[in-house]
Short mmCIF file of N, CA and C in Angstrom, two decimals:
data_model
loop_
_atom_site.label_atom_id
_atom_site.label_comp_id
_atom_site.label_asym_id
_atom_site.label_seq_id
_atom_site.Cartn_x
_atom_site.Cartn_y
_atom_site.Cartn_z
N MET M 1 -9.14 35.25 -51.33
CA MET M 1 -7.74 34.82 -50.88
C MET M 1 -6.99 35.76 -50.21
N LYS M 2 -7.23 36.98 -50.21
CA LYS M 2 -6.67 38.09 -49.25
C LYS M 2 -7.19 37.61 -47.85
N PHE M 3 -8.49 37.29 -47.69
CA PHE M 3 -9.00 36.90 -46.42
C PHE M 3 -7.98 35.64 -45.87
N LEU M 4 -8.03 34.81 -46.64
CA LEU M 4 -7.27 33.40 -46.10
C LEU M 4 -5.78 33.73 -45.72
N LEU M 5 -5.26 34.73 -46.57
CA LEU M 5 -4.05 35.08 -46.24
C LEU M 5 -3.81 35.75 -44.90
N LEU M 6 -4.78 36.89 -44.89
CA LEU M 6 -4.87 37.54 -43.57
C LEU M 6 -5.26 36.91 -42.33
N ALA M 7 -5.98 35.70 -42.41
CA ALA M 7 -6.38 34.85 -41.36
C ALA M 7 -5.10 33.83 -41.01
N THR M 8 -4.37 33.54 -42.18
CA THR M 8 -3.22 32.63 -41.55
C THR M 8 -2.10 33.50 -41.19
N LEU M 9 -2.13 34.67 -41.59
CA LEU M 9 -0.68 35.38 -40.75
C LEU M 9 -1.40 35.79 -39.32
N PHE M 10 -2.60 36.12 -39.19
CA PHE M 10 -3.05 36.29 -37.96
C PHE M 10 -2.88 35.21 -36.86
N ALA M 11 -3.06 33.91 -37.51
CA ALA M 11 -2.93 32.52 -36.80
C ALA M 11 -1.54 32.28 -36.37
N ALA M 12 -0.61 32.76 -37.06
CA ALA M 12 1.09 32.62 -37.14
C ALA M 12 1.41 33.46 -35.97
N VAL M 13 0.87 34.87 -35.82
CA VAL M 13 1.26 35.76 -34.85
C VAL M 13 0.61 35.64 -33.60
N SER M 14 -0.66 34.93 -33.63
CA SER M 14 -1.39 34.54 -32.36
C SER M 14 -0.40 33.60 -31.77
N ALA M 15 0.04 32.31 -32.28
CA ALA M 15 0.92 31.36 -32.02
C ALA M 15 1.81 31.88 -31.45
N PHE M 16 2.57 32.79 -31.46
CA PHE M 16 3.84 33.12 -30.94
C PHE M 16 3.83 34.24 -30.04
N THR M 17 2.79 35.00 -29.86
CA THR M 17 2.46 36.06 -29.05
C THR M 17 1.90 35.60 -27.87
N THR M 18 1.08 34.59 -27.64
CA THR M 18 0.87 34.06 -26.12
C THR M 18 1.47 33.62 -25.60
N SER M 19 1.59 33.56 -24.42
CA SER M 19 2.51 32.40 -23.55
C SER M 19 1.77 31.71 -22.59
N PRO M 20 1.87 30.70 -22.40
CA PRO M 20 1.31 30.04 -21.23
C PRO M 20 1.78 30.56 -19.59
N LYS M 21 1.04 30.46 -18.87
CA LYS M 21 1.12 31.06 -17.54
C LYS M 21 1.45 29.83 -16.61
N SER M 22 2.44 29.87 -15.83
CA SER M 22 2.82 28.90 -15.11
C SER M 22 2.53 28.92 -13.44
N ALA M 23 2.07 28.29 -12.71
CA ALA M 23 1.56 28.28 -11.30
C ALA M 23 2.81 28.17 -10.85
N PHE M 24 3.83 27.54 -11.29
CA PHE M 24 4.89 27.18 -10.25
C PHE M 24 6.02 27.85 -10.87
N LYS M 25 6.96 28.70 -10.11
CA LYS M 25 8.07 29.42 -10.64
C LYS M 25 9.19 29.15 -9.55
N SER M 26 10.33 28.52 -9.95
CA SER M 26 11.34 28.25 -8.98
C SER M 26 12.40 29.36 -8.85
N SER M 27 12.53 29.72 -7.60
CA SER M 27 13.24 31.05 -7.41
C SER M 27 14.95 30.61 -6.98
N THR M 28 15.29 29.08 -7.22
CA THR M 28 16.40 28.60 -6.87
C THR M 28 17.13 27.99 -7.94
N ALA M 29 16.60 28.14 -9.24
CA ALA M 29 17.14 27.62 -10.25
C ALA M 29 18.90 27.94 -10.38
N LEU M 30 19.39 29.21 -10.39
CA LEU M 30 20.65 29.45 -10.28
C LEU M 30 21.43 28.78 -9.23
N SER M 31 20.94 28.41 -7.88
CA SER M 31 21.79 27.85 -6.87
C SER M 31 21.69 26.47 -6.95
N MET M 32 21.02 25.77 -8.01
CA MET M 32 20.81 24.19 -7.91
C MET M 32 22.03 23.54 -8.94
N GLY M 33 23.26 24.39 -8.94
CA GLY M 33 24.39 23.62 -9.54
C GLY M 33 25.22 22.66 -9.00
N LYS M 34 25.98 22.14 -9.63
CA LYS M 34 27.13 21.07 -9.01
C LYS M 34 27.94 21.63 -7.92
N TYR M 35 28.21 23.10 -8.15
CA TYR M 35 29.04 23.81 -7.36
C TYR M 35 28.46 25.00 -6.61
N LYS M 36 28.79 25.13 -5.24
CA LYS M 36 28.11 25.96 -4.38
C LYS M 36 28.26 27.38 -4.83
N PRO M 37 27.36 28.37 -4.87
CA PRO M 37 27.68 29.82 -5.10
C PRO M 37 28.93 30.32 -4.19
N ALA M 38 29.83 30.99 -4.77
CA ALA M 38 30.88 31.69 -4.28
C ALA M 38 31.14 33.27 -4.68
N LEU M 39 30.26 34.01 -4.11
CA LEU M 39 30.28 35.37 -4.47
C LEU M 39 31.62 36.09 -4.09
N ARG M 40 32.37 36.87 -5.08
CA ARG M 40 33.79 37.19 -4.78
C ARG M 40 33.69 38.65 -5.74
N TYR M 41 34.48 39.88 -5.26
CA TYR M 41 34.39 41.19 -6.29
C TYR M 41 35.84 40.32 -7.01
N GLU M 42 35.54 40.56 -8.51
CA GLU M 42 36.48 40.29 -9.45
C GLU M 42 36.92 41.35 -10.20
N LYS M 43 37.61 41.68 -10.73
CA LYS M 43 38.09 42.64 -11.81
C LYS M 43 37.30 42.61 -12.80
N CYS M 44 36.50 43.86 -13.24
CA CYS M 44 35.92 43.94 -14.55
C CYS M 44 36.51 44.76 -15.62
N ILE M 45 37.10 46.15 -15.27
CA ILE M 45 37.50 46.97 -16.10
C ILE M 45 38.48 47.89 -15.43
N PRO M 46 39.62 48.47 -15.97
CA PRO M 46 40.39 49.63 -15.27
C PRO M 46 39.30 50.90 -15.24
N VAL M 47 39.66 51.54 -14.33
CA VAL M 47 39.12 52.96 -13.77
C VAL M 47 39.24 53.57 -15.14
N SER M 48 40.41 53.76 -15.46
CA SER M 48 40.75 54.56 -16.88
C SER M 48 39.80 54.12 -18.36
N ASP M 49 39.34 53.23 -18.15
CA ASP M 49 38.24 52.81 -19.15
C ASP M 49 36.82 53.03 -18.74
N LEU M 50 36.70 53.43 -17.61
CA LEU M 50 35.12 53.73 -17.35
C LEU M 50 34.53 55.00 -17.94
N PRO M 51 33.21 54.49 -18.73
CA PRO M 51 32.70 55.58 -19.48
C PRO M 51 32.28 57.01 -18.99
N LYS M 52 32.09 57.95 -19.95
CA LYS M 52 31.63 59.12 -19.31
C LYS M 52 30.14 58.91 -18.67
N PRO M 53 29.79 59.96 -17.83
CA PRO M 53 28.27 59.92 -17.41
C PRO M 53 27.37 59.99 -18.61
N GLY M 54 26.58 59.05 -18.40
CA GLY M 54 25.51 58.79 -19.45
C GLY M 54 25.60 57.80 -20.48
N LYS M 55 26.81 57.13 -20.18
CA LYS M 55 27.30 55.82 -21.26
C LYS M 55 27.43 54.59 -20.44
N ALA M 56 27.78 53.82 -21.30
CA ALA M 56 28.16 52.33 -20.72
C ALA M 56 29.24 51.57 -21.67
N THR M 57 29.51 50.77 -21.00
CA THR M 57 30.57 49.81 -21.57
C THR M 57 30.42 48.39 -21.13
N SER M 58 31.32 47.53 -21.93
CA SER M 58 31.30 46.09 -21.47
C SER M 58 32.55 45.62 -20.82
N GLY M 59 32.43 44.58 -20.09
CA GLY M 59 33.77 43.92 -19.30
C GLY M 59 33.25 42.56 -18.94
N VAL M 60 34.32 41.85 -18.31
CA VAL M 60 34.03 40.38 -18.09
C VAL M 60 34.54 40.24 -16.46
N ALA M 61 33.74 39.69 -15.57
CA ALA M 61 33.90 39.34 -14.22
C ALA M 61 33.63 37.92 -14.14
N GLY M 62 34.72 37.29 -13.50
CA GLY M 62 34.42 35.79 -13.24
C GLY M 62 33.79 35.25 -14.35
N GLY M 63 33.98 35.42 -15.86
CA GLY M 63 33.55 34.76 -16.91
C GLY M 63 32.07 35.04 -17.14
N LEU M 64 31.34 36.21 -16.72
CA LEU M 64 30.35 36.48 -17.03
C LEU M 64 30.35 37.88 -17.72
N ALA M 65 29.55 38.09 -18.65
CA ALA M 65 29.58 39.37 -19.45
C ALA M 65 28.74 40.52 -18.63
N ILE M 66 29.40 41.50 -18.28
CA ILE M 66 28.93 42.62 -17.41
C ILE M 66 29.03 43.93 -18.27
N CYS M 67 27.70 44.69 -17.99
CA CYS M 67 27.58 46.07 -18.64
C CYS M 67 27.69 46.73 -17.26
N ILE M 68 28.85 47.78 -17.51
CA ILE M 68 29.27 48.95 -16.74
C ILE M 68 28.54 50.26 -17.17
N ALA M 69 27.41 50.72 -16.45
CA ALA M 69 26.74 52.01 -16.89
C ALA M 69 26.99 53.08 -15.62
N VAL M 70 27.31 54.25 -16.18
CA VAL M 70 27.37 55.42 -15.68
C VAL M 70 26.15 56.33 -15.86
N ASP M 71 25.33 56.53 -14.52
CA ASP M 71 24.33 57.68 -14.82
C ASP M 71 24.84 59.16 -15.06
N LYS M 72 23.94 60.00 -15.29
CA LYS M 72 24.37 61.41 -15.38
C LYS M 72 24.87 61.88 -14.38
N LYS M 73 24.67 61.46 -13.27
CA LYS M 73 25.28 62.01 -11.78
C LYS M 73 26.66 61.26 -11.75
N GLY M 74 27.13 60.60 -12.21
CA GLY M 74 28.36 59.89 -12.16
C GLY M 74 28.32 58.30 -11.16
N SER M 75 27.10 58.00 -10.85
CA SER M 75 27.17 56.72 -10.18
C SER M 75 27.50 55.61 -11.11
N VAL M 76 28.00 54.57 -10.75
CA VAL M 76 28.38 53.52 -11.49
C VAL M 76 27.51 52.04 -11.11
N TYR M 77 27.09 51.64 -12.15
CA TYR M 77 26.11 50.41 -12.07
C TYR M 77 26.70 49.20 -12.86
N ALA M 78 26.55 48.13 -12.16
CA ALA M 78 27.01 46.69 -13.10
C ALA M 78 25.77 45.92 -13.15
N LEU M 79 25.66 45.56 -14.53
CA LEU M 79 24.19 44.70 -14.97
C LEU M 79 24.96 43.64 -15.76
N GLY M 80 23.90 42.61 -15.95
CA GLY M 80 24.20 41.77 -17.05
C GLY M 80 24.15 42.23 -18.42
N ASP M 81 25.02 41.93 -19.24
CA ASP M 81 25.37 42.39 -20.52
C ASP M 81 24.69 41.58 -21.59
N LYS M 82 23.22 40.97 -21.24
CA LYS M 82 22.62 40.41 -22.21
C LYS M 82 21.05 40.85 -22.15
N CYS M 83 20.56 41.61 -23.11
CA CYS M 83 19.11 41.87 -23.16
C CYS M 83 18.25 40.90 -23.41
N PRO M 84 17.23 40.51 -22.71
CA PRO M 84 16.07 39.71 -23.16
C PRO M 84 15.44 40.33 -24.15
N PRO M 85 14.97 39.78 -24.99
CA PRO M 85 14.86 38.54 -25.08
C PRO M 85 16.03 37.68 -26.35
N ILE M 86 16.46 38.50 -26.75
CA ILE M 86 17.39 37.82 -27.81
C ILE M 86 18.92 38.24 -27.54
N ASN M 87 19.23 38.53 -26.19
CA ASN M 87 20.55 38.59 -25.87
C ASN M 87 21.67 39.62 -26.61
N GLN M 88 21.04 40.94 -27.09
CA GLN M 88 21.86 41.57 -27.60
C GLN M 88 22.73 42.67 -26.55
N PRO M 89 23.73 42.81 -26.52
CA PRO M 89 24.48 43.44 -25.60
C PRO M 89 24.10 44.67 -24.96
N LEU M 90 23.80 44.89 -23.73
CA LEU M 90 23.18 45.90 -23.22
C LEU M 90 24.01 47.07 -23.06
N SER M 91 25.24 47.01 -22.93
CA SER M 91 26.28 47.91 -23.12
C SER M 91 26.32 48.95 -24.27
N PHE M 92 25.63 48.51 -25.20
CA PHE M 92 25.58 49.29 -26.52
C PHE M 92 24.27 50.27 -26.47
N GLY M 93 23.36 50.11 -25.06
CA GLY M 93 22.33 50.86 -24.84
C GLY M 93 22.54 52.15 -24.69
N LYS M 94 21.32 52.97 -24.40
CA LYS M 94 21.47 54.32 -24.05
C LYS M 94 21.14 54.59 -22.53
N VAL M 95 21.76 55.16 -21.87
CA VAL M 95 21.83 55.39 -20.33
C VAL M 95 20.78 56.60 -20.33
N ASN M 96 19.68 56.34 -19.83
CA ASN M 96 18.75 57.69 -19.65
C ASN M 96 18.75 58.59 -18.21
N ASP M 97 17.78 59.79 -18.36
CA ASP M 97 18.01 60.68 -17.28
C ASP M 97 17.24 60.18 -16.00
N ASP M 98 16.38 58.98 -16.43
CA ASP M 98 15.30 58.57 -15.63
C ASP M 98 15.88 57.08 -14.71
N GLY M 99 17.06 56.64 -14.54
CA GLY M 99 17.78 56.26 -13.91
C GLY M 99 17.59 54.52 -14.41
N THR M 100 17.64 54.67 -15.81
CA THR M 100 17.51 53.52 -16.91
C THR M 100 18.44 53.33 -17.82
N ILE M 101 18.65 52.18 -18.47
CA ILE M 101 19.43 51.97 -19.55
C ILE M 101 18.56 51.03 -20.85
N GLN M 102 18.38 51.59 -21.96
CA GLN M 102 17.44 51.24 -22.94
C GLN M 102 18.29 50.36 -23.88
N ASP M 103 17.65 49.04 -24.09
CA ASP M 103 18.05 48.08 -25.05
C ASP M 103 18.25 48.73 -26.25
N PRO M 104 19.06 48.64 -27.12
CA PRO M 104 19.45 49.20 -28.45
C PRO M 104 18.55 48.96 -29.61
N VAL M 105 18.01 47.63 -29.35
CA VAL M 105 17.32 47.36 -30.57
C VAL M 105 15.90 47.12 -30.21
N LEU M 106 15.42 46.71 -29.22
CA LEU M 106 13.90 46.43 -29.00
C LEU M 106 13.37 47.45 -28.17
N GLY M 107 14.27 48.37 -27.51
CA GLY M 107 13.85 49.52 -26.80
C GLY M 107 13.41 49.49 -25.48
N THR M 108 13.51 48.39 -24.93
CA THR M 108 13.03 47.98 -23.41
C THR M 108 13.88 48.69 -22.46
N LYS M 109 13.47 49.49 -21.54
CA LYS M 109 14.06 50.15 -20.62
C LYS M 109 14.30 49.08 -19.30
N PHE M 110 15.60 49.42 -18.58
CA PHE M 110 15.75 48.50 -17.36
C PHE M 110 16.33 49.72 -16.49
N SER M 111 15.80 49.31 -15.23
CA SER M 111 16.46 50.07 -14.07
C SER M 111 17.85 49.66 -13.83
N LEU M 112 18.55 50.93 -13.64
CA LEU M 112 20.01 50.53 -13.42
C LEU M 112 20.13 50.18 -11.98
N LYS M 113 19.09 50.27 -11.00
CA LYS M 113 19.46 49.95 -9.58
C LYS M 113 18.79 48.52 -9.54
N THR M 114 17.34 48.14 -10.07
CA THR M 114 17.20 46.69 -9.84
C THR M 114 17.34 45.75 -11.07
N GLY M 115 17.39 46.29 -12.31
CA GLY M 115 17.51 45.28 -13.23
C GLY M 115 16.10 44.94 -13.97
N GLU M 116 15.15 45.70 -13.29
CA GLU M 116 13.80 45.49 -13.68
C GLU M 116 13.41 45.92 -14.99
N VAL M 117 12.35 45.33 -15.77
CA VAL M 117 11.76 46.35 -16.88
C VAL M 117 11.33 47.44 -16.27
N VAL M 118 11.38 48.72 -16.91
CA VAL M 118 10.62 50.03 -16.64
C VAL M 118 9.78 50.16 -17.85
N GLY M 119 8.38 50.29 -17.59
CA GLY M 119 7.47 50.78 -18.83
C GLY M 119 7.29 49.51 -19.50
N LYS M 120 7.07 50.15 -20.89
CA LYS M 120 6.56 48.83 -21.89
C LYS M 120 7.95 47.97 -22.21
N TRP M 121 7.22 46.72 -22.24
CA TRP M 121 8.23 45.67 -23.04
C TRP M 121 8.32 45.66 -24.47
N CYS M 122 9.63 45.76 -24.97
CA CYS M 122 9.79 45.86 -26.22
C CYS M 122 9.01 46.83 -27.12
N PRO M 123 9.04 47.90 -26.77
CA PRO M 123 8.12 48.86 -27.73
C PRO M 123 8.47 49.10 -28.86
N SER M 124 9.63 48.97 -29.59
CA SER M 124 10.17 49.38 -30.66
C SER M 124 9.29 48.62 -31.74
N GLY M 125 9.29 49.11 -33.12
CA GLY M 125 8.54 48.49 -34.00
C GLY M 125 8.65 46.97 -34.04
N ILE M 126 10.15 46.46 -34.30
CA ILE M 126 10.10 44.74 -34.37
C ILE M 126 9.93 44.21 -32.87
N GLY M 127 10.09 45.08 -31.97
CA GLY M 127 10.03 44.70 -30.47
C GLY M 127 8.53 44.25 -30.47
N GLY M 128 7.55 44.77 -30.86
CA GLY M 128 6.23 44.39 -30.79
C GLY M 128 5.89 42.88 -31.36
N LEU M 129 6.74 42.56 -32.50
CA LEU M 129 6.58 41.31 -32.82
C LEU M 129 7.48 40.31 -31.97
N ILE M 130 8.57 40.58 -32.12
CA ILE M 130 9.45 39.69 -31.14
C ILE M 130 9.33 39.50 -29.64
N GLY M 131 9.13 40.88 -29.24
CA GLY M 131 8.78 40.83 -27.79
C GLY M 131 7.38 40.04 -27.17
N GLY M 132 6.31 40.01 -28.11
CA GLY M 132 5.33 39.56 -27.72
C GLY M 132 5.24 37.97 -27.57
N ALA M 133 6.34 37.51 -27.97
CA ALA M 133 6.58 36.00 -27.65
C ALA M 133 7.15 35.69 -26.41
N PHE M 134 7.67 36.53 -25.65
CA PHE M 134 8.18 36.08 -24.32
C PHE M 134 7.73 36.93 -23.23
N THR M 135 7.70 36.42 -22.33
CA THR M 135 7.49 37.06 -21.15
C THR M 135 8.42 38.26 -20.65
N PRO M 136 8.00 39.43 -20.10
CA PRO M 136 9.08 40.27 -19.74
C PRO M 136 10.08 39.74 -18.61
N GLU M 137 11.19 40.13 -19.09
CA GLU M 137 12.22 39.59 -18.08
C GLU M 137 13.28 40.58 -17.70
N GLY M 138 13.77 40.64 -16.50
CA GLY M 138 14.84 41.93 -16.12
C GLY M 138 16.30 41.34 -16.48
N VAL M 139 17.35 41.92 -15.92
CA VAL M 139 18.78 41.95 -16.28
C VAL M 139 19.02 41.65 -14.86
N PRO M 140 20.21 40.76 -14.78
CA PRO M 140 20.92 40.66 -13.13
C PRO M 140 21.64 42.00 -12.89
N THR M 141 21.60 42.44 -11.67
CA THR M 141 22.27 43.43 -11.19
C THR M 141 23.43 43.15 -10.49
N TYR M 142 24.54 43.75 -10.08
CA TYR M 142 25.68 43.30 -9.48
C TYR M 142 26.28 44.40 -8.49
N PRO M 143 26.73 44.08 -7.07
CA PRO M 143 27.23 45.62 -6.56
C PRO M 143 28.65 45.53 -7.04
N VAL M 144 28.80 46.77 -7.27
CA VAL M 144 30.19 47.17 -7.60
C VAL M 144 31.01 48.28 -6.80
N LYS M 145 32.13 48.14 -6.99
CA LYS M 145 33.10 48.94 -6.15
C LYS M 145 34.55 49.36 -6.96
N GLN M 146 35.20 50.49 -6.64
CA GLN M 146 36.46 50.97 -7.06
C GLN M 146 37.72 50.19 -6.12
N SER M 147 38.46 49.76 -6.75
CA SER M 147 39.96 49.07 -5.71
C SER M 147 41.04 49.35 -6.50
N GLY M 148 41.97 49.49 -6.15
CA GLY M 148 43.36 49.29 -6.97
C GLY M 148 43.47 49.78 -8.52
N GLY M 149 42.69 50.82 -8.87
CA GLY M 149 42.51 51.06 -10.28
C GLY M 149 41.81 50.29 -11.14
N PHE M 150 41.01 49.52 -10.50
CA PHE M 150 39.79 48.58 -11.24
C PHE M 150 38.26 49.03 -10.75
N ILE M 151 37.40 48.92 -11.65
CA ILE M 151 36.18 48.66 -11.28
C ILE M 151 35.88 47.07 -10.92
N GLU M 152 35.58 47.11 -9.66
CA GLU M 152 35.39 45.39 -9.45
C GLU M 152 33.90 45.09 -9.18
N VAL M 153 33.55 43.97 -9.86
CA VAL M 153 31.77 43.50 -9.83
C VAL M 153 31.91 42.28 -8.90
N GLN M 154 30.74 42.50 -8.00
CA GLN M 154 30.78 40.96 -7.09
C GLN M 154 29.80 39.91 -7.84
N VAL M 155 30.24 38.93 -8.50
CA VAL M 155 29.53 37.79 -8.89
C VAL M 155 30.06 36.48 -8.47
N ASP M 156 29.16 35.80 -8.77
CA ASP M 156 29.23 34.34 -8.54
C ASP M 156 30.37 33.55 -9.30
N VAL M 157 31.42 33.46 -8.56
CA VAL M 157 32.72 33.12 -9.29
C VAL M 157 32.41 31.52 -10.08
N ASN M 158 31.42 30.61 -9.39
CA ASN M 158 30.82 29.23 -9.97
C ASN M 158 29.93 29.43 -10.84
N ALA M 159 29.10 30.52 -11.31
CA ALA M 159 28.13 30.48 -12.29
C ALA M 159 28.51 29.82 -13.51
N LYS M 160 29.73 29.99 -13.94
CA LYS M 160 29.85 29.73 -15.37
C LYS M 160 30.10 28.30 -15.00
N PHE M 161 30.85 27.77 -14.17
CA PHE M 161 31.20 26.42 -13.91
C PHE M 161 29.88 25.64 -13.80
N ASN M 162 28.93 26.05 -13.01
CA ASN M 162 27.51 25.31 -12.93
C ASN M 162 26.93 25.29 -14.44
N PHE M 163 27.01 26.56 -15.12
CA PHE M 163 26.46 26.38 -16.38
C PHE M 163 26.90 25.20 -17.26
N GLU M 164 28.48 25.43 -17.22
CA GLU M 164 29.22 24.38 -18.16
C GLU M 164 29.05 22.71 -17.52
N ALA M 165 28.82 22.70 -16.34
CA ALA M 165 28.38 21.43 -15.74
C ALA M 165 27.42 20.48 -16.46
N ASN M 166 26.54 21.36 -17.07
CA ASN M 166 25.32 20.54 -17.81
C ASN M 166 25.79 19.91 -18.97
N PHE M 167 26.94 20.64 -19.55
CA PHE M 167 27.26 19.79 -20.86
C PHE M 167 28.04 18.27 -20.64
N TRP M 168 27.84 17.42 -21.71
CA TRP M 168 28.23 16.17 -21.52
C TRP M 168 29.53 16.29 -21.60
N SER M 169 30.22 15.43 -21.00
CA SER M 169 31.95 15.20 -20.86
C SER M 169 32.29 14.00 -20.85
N GLY M 170 32.58 13.51 -22.13
CA GLY M 170 33.06 12.10 -22.34
C GLY M 170 34.26 11.98 -23.43
N ILE M 171 34.01 10.68 -23.97
CA ILE M 171 35.44 10.35 -24.75
C ILE M 171 35.25 11.23 -26.12
N LEU M 172 34.20 11.68 -26.36
CA LEU M 172 34.34 12.37 -27.67
C LEU M 172 33.78 13.84 -27.52
N ASP M 173 34.07 14.14 -26.31
CA ASP M 173 33.25 15.55 -25.99
C ASP M 173 34.49 16.66 -26.74
N ALA M 174 33.72 17.79 -26.85
CA ALA M 174 34.78 18.90 -28.13
C ALA M 174 35.87 19.40 -27.41
N GLN M 175 36.02 19.51 -25.85
CA GLN M 175 37.37 19.54 -25.19
C GLN M 175 38.37 18.97 -25.38
N GLY M 176 38.11 17.69 -25.88
CA GLY M 176 39.09 16.28 -26.25
C GLY M 176 39.43 15.52 -25.12
N LYS M 177 39.26 15.66 -23.88
CA LYS M 177 39.46 14.92 -22.69
C LYS M 177 38.58 14.27 -22.26
N ALA M 178 38.62 13.03 -21.70
CA ALA M 178 37.14 12.31 -21.13
C ALA M 178 36.87 13.20 -19.80
N ASP M 179 37.78 13.83 -19.32
CA ASP M 179 37.64 14.57 -17.84
C ASP M 179 37.18 15.82 -18.30
N GLY M 180 37.22 16.08 -19.32
CA GLY M 180 36.46 17.83 -19.83
C GLY M 180 37.98 18.68 -19.69
N LYS M 181 38.79 18.35 -19.52
CA LYS M 181 40.04 19.11 -19.33
C LYS M 181 40.57 19.32 -20.88
N TYR M 182 41.40 20.32 -21.07
CA TYR M 182 41.99 20.79 -22.53
C TYR M 182 43.32 19.97 -22.43
N TYR M 183 43.77 19.64 -23.64
CA TYR M 183 45.04 18.93 -23.75
C TYR M 183 46.09 20.10 -23.23
#
């Protein structure tokens, strides 16, 4: 009986920890929307809200969730605030001395400069179970500057519109009007 239970558990874990490899990967998926990309610097957080060196905070720029991280030397970085694979906030993570920010739950480290995974993917205890079901994936990085008392982040201001354009808009849509506008 124990063997049968162990075999069933092993089969279930195996089913979720192997991922099929695809020979084709589109690099233009983000630019295939209804609206053309429009890069623009958008206000994210006031300079007064900038975290101390070695810390991170969250903000919004162009409708996108942004993690603003400051390394120990005082350099400011902007990254996407959603940690793969389960989208917890990266701004809750730890900024490390090695130029990385660490996922607060699964332990994955992301480069502050490139957003790529540095080291092992999902090394924490539960990360081994969850992370094994997903292909390692980095987070987006954005150019950042200080202007007029604000930290500004360069984002595609049409990214949110392109994402939302994939939702059905009609007579019974959740926004109320057939043209997708609010009343």
